[in-house]
mmCIF file of C-alpha atoms in Angstrom:
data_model
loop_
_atom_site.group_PDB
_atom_site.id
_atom_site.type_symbol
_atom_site.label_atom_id
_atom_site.label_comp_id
_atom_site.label_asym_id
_atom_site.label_seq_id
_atom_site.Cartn_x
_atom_site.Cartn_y
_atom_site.Cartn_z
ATOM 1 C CA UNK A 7 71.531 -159.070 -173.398
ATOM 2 C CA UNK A 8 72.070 -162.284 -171.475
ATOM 3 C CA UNK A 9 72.176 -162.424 -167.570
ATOM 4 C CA UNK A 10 75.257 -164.520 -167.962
ATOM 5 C CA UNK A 11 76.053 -163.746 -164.281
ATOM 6 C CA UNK A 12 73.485 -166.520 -162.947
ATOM 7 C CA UNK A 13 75.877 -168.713 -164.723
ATOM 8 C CA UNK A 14 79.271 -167.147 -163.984
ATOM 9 C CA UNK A 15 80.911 -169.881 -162.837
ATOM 10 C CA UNK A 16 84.269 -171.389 -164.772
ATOM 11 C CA UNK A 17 81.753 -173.966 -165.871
ATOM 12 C CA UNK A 18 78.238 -173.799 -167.343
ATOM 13 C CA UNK A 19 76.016 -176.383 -166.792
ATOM 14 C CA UNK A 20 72.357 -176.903 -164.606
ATOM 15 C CA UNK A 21 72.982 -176.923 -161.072
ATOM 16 C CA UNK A 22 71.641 -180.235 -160.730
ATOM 17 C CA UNK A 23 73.417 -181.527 -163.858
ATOM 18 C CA UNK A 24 74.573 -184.195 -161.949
ATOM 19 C CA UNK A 25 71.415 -185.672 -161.324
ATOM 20 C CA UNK A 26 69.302 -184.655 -164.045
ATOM 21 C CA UNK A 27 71.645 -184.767 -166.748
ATOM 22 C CA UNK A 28 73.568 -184.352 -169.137
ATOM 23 C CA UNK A 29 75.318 -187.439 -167.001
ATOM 24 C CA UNK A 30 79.162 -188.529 -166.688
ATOM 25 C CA UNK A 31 79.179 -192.762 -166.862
ATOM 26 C CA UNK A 32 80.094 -192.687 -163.601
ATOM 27 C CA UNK A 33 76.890 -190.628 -162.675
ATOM 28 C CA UNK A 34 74.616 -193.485 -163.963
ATOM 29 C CA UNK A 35 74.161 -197.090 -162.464
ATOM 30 C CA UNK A 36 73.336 -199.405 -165.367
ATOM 31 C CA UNK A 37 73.624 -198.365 -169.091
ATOM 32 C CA UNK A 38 72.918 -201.509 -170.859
ATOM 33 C CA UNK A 39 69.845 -200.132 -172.421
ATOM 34 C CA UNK A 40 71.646 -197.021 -173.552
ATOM 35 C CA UNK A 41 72.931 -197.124 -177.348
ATOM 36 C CA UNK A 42 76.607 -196.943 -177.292
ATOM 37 C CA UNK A 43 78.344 -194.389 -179.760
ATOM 38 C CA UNK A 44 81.536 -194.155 -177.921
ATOM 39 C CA UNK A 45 81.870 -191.308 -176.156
ATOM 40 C CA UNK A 46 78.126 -190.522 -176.565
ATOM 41 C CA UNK A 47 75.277 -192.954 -175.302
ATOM 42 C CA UNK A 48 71.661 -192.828 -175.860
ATOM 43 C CA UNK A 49 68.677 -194.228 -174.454
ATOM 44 C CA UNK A 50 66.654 -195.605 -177.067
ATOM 45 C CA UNK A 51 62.891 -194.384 -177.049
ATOM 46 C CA UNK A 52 59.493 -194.206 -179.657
ATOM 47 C CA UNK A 53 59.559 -192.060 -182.386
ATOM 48 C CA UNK A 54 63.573 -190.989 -181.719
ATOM 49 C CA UNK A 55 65.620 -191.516 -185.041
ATOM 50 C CA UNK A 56 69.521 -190.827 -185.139
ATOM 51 C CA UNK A 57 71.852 -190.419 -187.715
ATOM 52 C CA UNK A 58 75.618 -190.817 -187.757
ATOM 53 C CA UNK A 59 77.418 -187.913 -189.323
ATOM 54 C CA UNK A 60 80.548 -189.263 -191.316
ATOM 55 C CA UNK A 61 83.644 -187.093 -192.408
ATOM 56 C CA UNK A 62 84.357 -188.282 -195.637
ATOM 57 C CA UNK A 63 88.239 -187.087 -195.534
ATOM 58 C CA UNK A 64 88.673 -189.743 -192.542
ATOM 59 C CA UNK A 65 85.860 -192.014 -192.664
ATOM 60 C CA UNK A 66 85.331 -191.533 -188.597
ATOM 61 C CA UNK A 67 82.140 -190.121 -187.430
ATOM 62 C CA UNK A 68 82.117 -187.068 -186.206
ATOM 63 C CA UNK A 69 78.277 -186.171 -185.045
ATOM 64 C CA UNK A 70 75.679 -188.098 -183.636
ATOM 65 C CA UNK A 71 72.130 -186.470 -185.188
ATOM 66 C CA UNK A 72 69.280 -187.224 -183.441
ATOM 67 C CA UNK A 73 65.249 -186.488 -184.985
ATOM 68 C CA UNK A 74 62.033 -186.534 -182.891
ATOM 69 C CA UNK A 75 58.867 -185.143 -183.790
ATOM 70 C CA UNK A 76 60.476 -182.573 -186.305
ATOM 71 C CA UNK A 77 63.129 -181.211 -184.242
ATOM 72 C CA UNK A 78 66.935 -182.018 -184.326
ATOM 73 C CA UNK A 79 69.412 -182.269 -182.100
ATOM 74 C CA UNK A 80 73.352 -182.889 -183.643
ATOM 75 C CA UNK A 81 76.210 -184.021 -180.615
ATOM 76 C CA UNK A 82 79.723 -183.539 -179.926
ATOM 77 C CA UNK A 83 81.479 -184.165 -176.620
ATOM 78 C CA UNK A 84 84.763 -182.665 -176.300
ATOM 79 C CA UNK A 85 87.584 -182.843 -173.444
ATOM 80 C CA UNK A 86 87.852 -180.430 -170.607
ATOM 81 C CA UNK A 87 89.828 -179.781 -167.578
ATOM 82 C CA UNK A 88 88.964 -181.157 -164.349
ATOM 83 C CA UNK A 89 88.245 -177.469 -162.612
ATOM 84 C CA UNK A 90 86.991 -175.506 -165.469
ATOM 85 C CA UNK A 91 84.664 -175.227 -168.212
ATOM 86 C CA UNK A 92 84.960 -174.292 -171.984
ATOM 87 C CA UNK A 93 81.311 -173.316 -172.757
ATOM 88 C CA UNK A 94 81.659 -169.700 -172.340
ATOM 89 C CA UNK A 95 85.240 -169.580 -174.620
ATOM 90 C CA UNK A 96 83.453 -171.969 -177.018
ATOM 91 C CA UNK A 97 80.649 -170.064 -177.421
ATOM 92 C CA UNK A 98 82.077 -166.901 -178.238
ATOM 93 C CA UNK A 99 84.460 -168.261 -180.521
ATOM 94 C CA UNK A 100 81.609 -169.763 -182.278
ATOM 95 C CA UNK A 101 79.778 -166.230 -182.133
ATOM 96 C CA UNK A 102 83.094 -164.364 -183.817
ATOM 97 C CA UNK A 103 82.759 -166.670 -186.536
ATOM 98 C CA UNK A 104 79.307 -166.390 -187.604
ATOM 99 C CA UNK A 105 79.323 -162.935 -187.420
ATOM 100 C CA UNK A 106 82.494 -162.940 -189.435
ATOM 101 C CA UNK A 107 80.425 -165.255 -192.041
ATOM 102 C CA UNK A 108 77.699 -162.015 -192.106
ATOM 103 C CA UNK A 109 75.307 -163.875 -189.899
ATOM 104 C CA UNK A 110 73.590 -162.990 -187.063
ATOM 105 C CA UNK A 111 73.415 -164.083 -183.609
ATOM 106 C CA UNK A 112 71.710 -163.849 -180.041
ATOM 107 C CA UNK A 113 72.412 -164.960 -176.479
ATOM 108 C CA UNK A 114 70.385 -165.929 -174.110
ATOM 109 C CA UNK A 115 70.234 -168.020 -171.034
ATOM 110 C CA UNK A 116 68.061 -171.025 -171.502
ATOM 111 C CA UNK A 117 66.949 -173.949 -169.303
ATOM 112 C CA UNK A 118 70.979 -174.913 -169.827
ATOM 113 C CA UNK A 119 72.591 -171.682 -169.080
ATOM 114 C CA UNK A 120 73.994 -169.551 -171.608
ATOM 115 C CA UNK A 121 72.776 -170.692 -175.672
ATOM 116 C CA UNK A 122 73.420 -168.869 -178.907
ATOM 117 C CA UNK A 123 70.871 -168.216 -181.686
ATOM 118 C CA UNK A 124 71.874 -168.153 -184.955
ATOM 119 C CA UNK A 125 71.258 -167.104 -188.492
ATOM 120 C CA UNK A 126 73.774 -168.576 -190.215
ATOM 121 C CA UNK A 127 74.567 -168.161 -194.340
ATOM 122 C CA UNK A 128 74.481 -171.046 -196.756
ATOM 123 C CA UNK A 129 76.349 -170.422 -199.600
ATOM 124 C CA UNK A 130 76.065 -172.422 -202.957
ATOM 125 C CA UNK A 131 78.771 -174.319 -204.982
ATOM 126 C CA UNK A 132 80.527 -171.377 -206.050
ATOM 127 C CA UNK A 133 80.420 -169.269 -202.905
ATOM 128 C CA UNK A 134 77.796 -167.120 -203.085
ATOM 129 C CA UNK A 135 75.176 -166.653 -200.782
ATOM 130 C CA UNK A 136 71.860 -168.767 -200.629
ATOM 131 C CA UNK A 137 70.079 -168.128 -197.947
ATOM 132 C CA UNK A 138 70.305 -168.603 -194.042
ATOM 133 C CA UNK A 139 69.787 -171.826 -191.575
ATOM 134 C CA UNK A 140 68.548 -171.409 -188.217
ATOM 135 C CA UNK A 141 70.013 -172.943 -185.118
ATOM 136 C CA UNK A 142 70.362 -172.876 -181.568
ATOM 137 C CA UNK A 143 73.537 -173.544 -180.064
ATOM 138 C CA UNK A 144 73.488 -175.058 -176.316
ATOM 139 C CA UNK A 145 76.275 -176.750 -174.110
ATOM 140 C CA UNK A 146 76.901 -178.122 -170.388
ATOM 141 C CA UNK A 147 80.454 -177.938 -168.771
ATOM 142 C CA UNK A 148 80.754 -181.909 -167.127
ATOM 143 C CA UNK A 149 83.440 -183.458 -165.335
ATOM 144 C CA UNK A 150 86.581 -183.266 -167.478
ATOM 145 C CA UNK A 151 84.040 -182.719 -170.924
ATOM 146 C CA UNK A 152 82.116 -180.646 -172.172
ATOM 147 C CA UNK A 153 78.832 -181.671 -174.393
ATOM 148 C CA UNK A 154 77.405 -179.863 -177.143
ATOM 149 C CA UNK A 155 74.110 -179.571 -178.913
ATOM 150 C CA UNK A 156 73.120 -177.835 -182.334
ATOM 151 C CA UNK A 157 69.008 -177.445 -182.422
ATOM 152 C CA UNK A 158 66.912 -177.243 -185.316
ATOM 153 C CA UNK A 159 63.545 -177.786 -187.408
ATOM 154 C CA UNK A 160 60.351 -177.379 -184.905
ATOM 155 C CA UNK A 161 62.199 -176.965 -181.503
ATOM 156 C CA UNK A 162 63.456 -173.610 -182.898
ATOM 157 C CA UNK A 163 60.144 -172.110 -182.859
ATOM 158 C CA UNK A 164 57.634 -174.338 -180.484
ATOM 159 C CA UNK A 165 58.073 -174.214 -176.578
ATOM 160 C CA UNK A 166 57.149 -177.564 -176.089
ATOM 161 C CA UNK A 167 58.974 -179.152 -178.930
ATOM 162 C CA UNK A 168 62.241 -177.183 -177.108
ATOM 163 C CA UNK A 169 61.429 -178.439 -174.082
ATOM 164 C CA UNK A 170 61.525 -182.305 -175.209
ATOM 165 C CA UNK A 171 64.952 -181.475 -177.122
ATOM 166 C CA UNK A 172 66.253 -180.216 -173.907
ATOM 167 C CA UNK A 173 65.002 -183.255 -171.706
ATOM 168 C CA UNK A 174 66.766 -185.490 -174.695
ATOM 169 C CA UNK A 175 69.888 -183.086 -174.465
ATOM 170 C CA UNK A 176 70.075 -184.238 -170.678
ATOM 171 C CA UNK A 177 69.308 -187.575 -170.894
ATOM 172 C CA UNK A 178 72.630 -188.406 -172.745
ATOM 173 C CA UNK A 179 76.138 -189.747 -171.114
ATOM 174 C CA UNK A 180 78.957 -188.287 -171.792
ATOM 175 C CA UNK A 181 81.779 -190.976 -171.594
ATOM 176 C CA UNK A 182 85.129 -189.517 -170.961
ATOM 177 C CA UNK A 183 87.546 -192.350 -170.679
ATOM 178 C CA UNK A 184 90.900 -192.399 -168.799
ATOM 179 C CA UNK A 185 93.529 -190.780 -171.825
ATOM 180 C CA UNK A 186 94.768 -187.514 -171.819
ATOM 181 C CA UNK A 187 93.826 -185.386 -174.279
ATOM 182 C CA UNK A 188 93.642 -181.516 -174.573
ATOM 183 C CA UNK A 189 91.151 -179.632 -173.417
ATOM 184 C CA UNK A 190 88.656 -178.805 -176.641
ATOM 185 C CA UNK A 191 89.730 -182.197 -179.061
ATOM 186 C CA UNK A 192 86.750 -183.870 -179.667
ATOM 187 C CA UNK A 193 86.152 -187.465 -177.915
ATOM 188 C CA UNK A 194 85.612 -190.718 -180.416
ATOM 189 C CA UNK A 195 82.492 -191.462 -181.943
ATOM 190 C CA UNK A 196 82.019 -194.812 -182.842
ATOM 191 C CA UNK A 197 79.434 -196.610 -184.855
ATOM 192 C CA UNK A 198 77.195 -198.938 -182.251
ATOM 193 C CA UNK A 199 76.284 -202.697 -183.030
ATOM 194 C CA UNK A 200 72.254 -201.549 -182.569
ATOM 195 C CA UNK A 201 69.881 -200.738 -185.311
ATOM 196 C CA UNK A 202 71.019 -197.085 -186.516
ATOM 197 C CA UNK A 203 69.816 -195.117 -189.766
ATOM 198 C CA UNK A 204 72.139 -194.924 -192.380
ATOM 199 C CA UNK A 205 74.870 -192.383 -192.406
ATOM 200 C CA UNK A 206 75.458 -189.243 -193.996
ATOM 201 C CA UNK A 207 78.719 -188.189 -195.513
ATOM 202 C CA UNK A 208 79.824 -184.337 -195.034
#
């Protein structure tokens, strides 16, 4: 049972989210040494590697994956509304769903606010089941977006390892731009002019 009440705001995010991150562009005073994937930028540091999720349908890229020291971290930045968050609708949307796949799930209030754990089926080529993947679901309410993470590999099960995917979780800008779009669509990826591992198709 979560204590989703220290978090019961309309939006869920870090009380000092707007100093330690995750960070609107207007929340940060240079960026030029930030990777820039559109609506997601990255500071570059040792031993980070990220990967550029492609939907093959539409040829756009839909994730950003990041890697470092055996844990990943896959982001998605969405629009919000100016006043309220979409964390806590998002999340149990996403809950419904793997439950209605037969997986399992757990919440939790994390150094973010309110996560989901998951144990989520894989199911082959012909629809029948495989197995199970682990994740951990976390996201932080900003102004007028909202940025999600999907955890995996060592971070899942080492405190420490957790603890650096949530310091690279906050160290990301969130760029909103000026258009309006409804709350939920996903903001544009785009593919940076930097140094970036090769893509992979889903």
């Amino acid at each position: 049972m979560t204590n989703d009440n220290l978090y019961a705001s309309d939006k869920s995010a870090p009380q000092d989210r707007s100093t330690g991150g995750p960070l609107d562009l207007t929340e940060v005073s240079a960026v030029s040494q930030y990777l820039d994937f559109g609506s997601i930028r990255i500071a570059a540091r040792d031993g980070l590697q990220i990967r550029l999720e492609i939907d093959e349908a539409t040829n756009s890229v839909v994730a950003v994956s990041l890697e470092i020291s055996g844990s990943t971290l896959q982001l998605q930045a969405f629009a919000a509304p100016r006043s309220e968050g979409v964390w806590h609708e998002v999340r149990a949307n996403m809950q419904n769903a793997i439950l209605a796949q037969g997986g399992e799930t757990q919440e939790r209030v994390g150094s973010l606010g309110p996560e989901l754990l998951a144990k989520i089926p894989l199911l082959d080529e012909k629809g029948i089941a495989a197995g199970f993947k682990l994740a951990r679901f976390i996201g932080v309410d900003g102004p007028k977006w909202f940025l999600r993470g999907v955890v995996g590999g060592a971070a899942l099960q080492d405190p420490k390892a957790a603890g650096d995917v949530d310091a690279l979780f906050r160290s990301v800008v969130v760029v909103r731009g000026d258009d309006p779009l409804p709350p939920k669509e996903q903001l544009k990826l785009t593919v940076p002019g930097g140094t970036v591992a090769p893509p992979r198709v889903i």
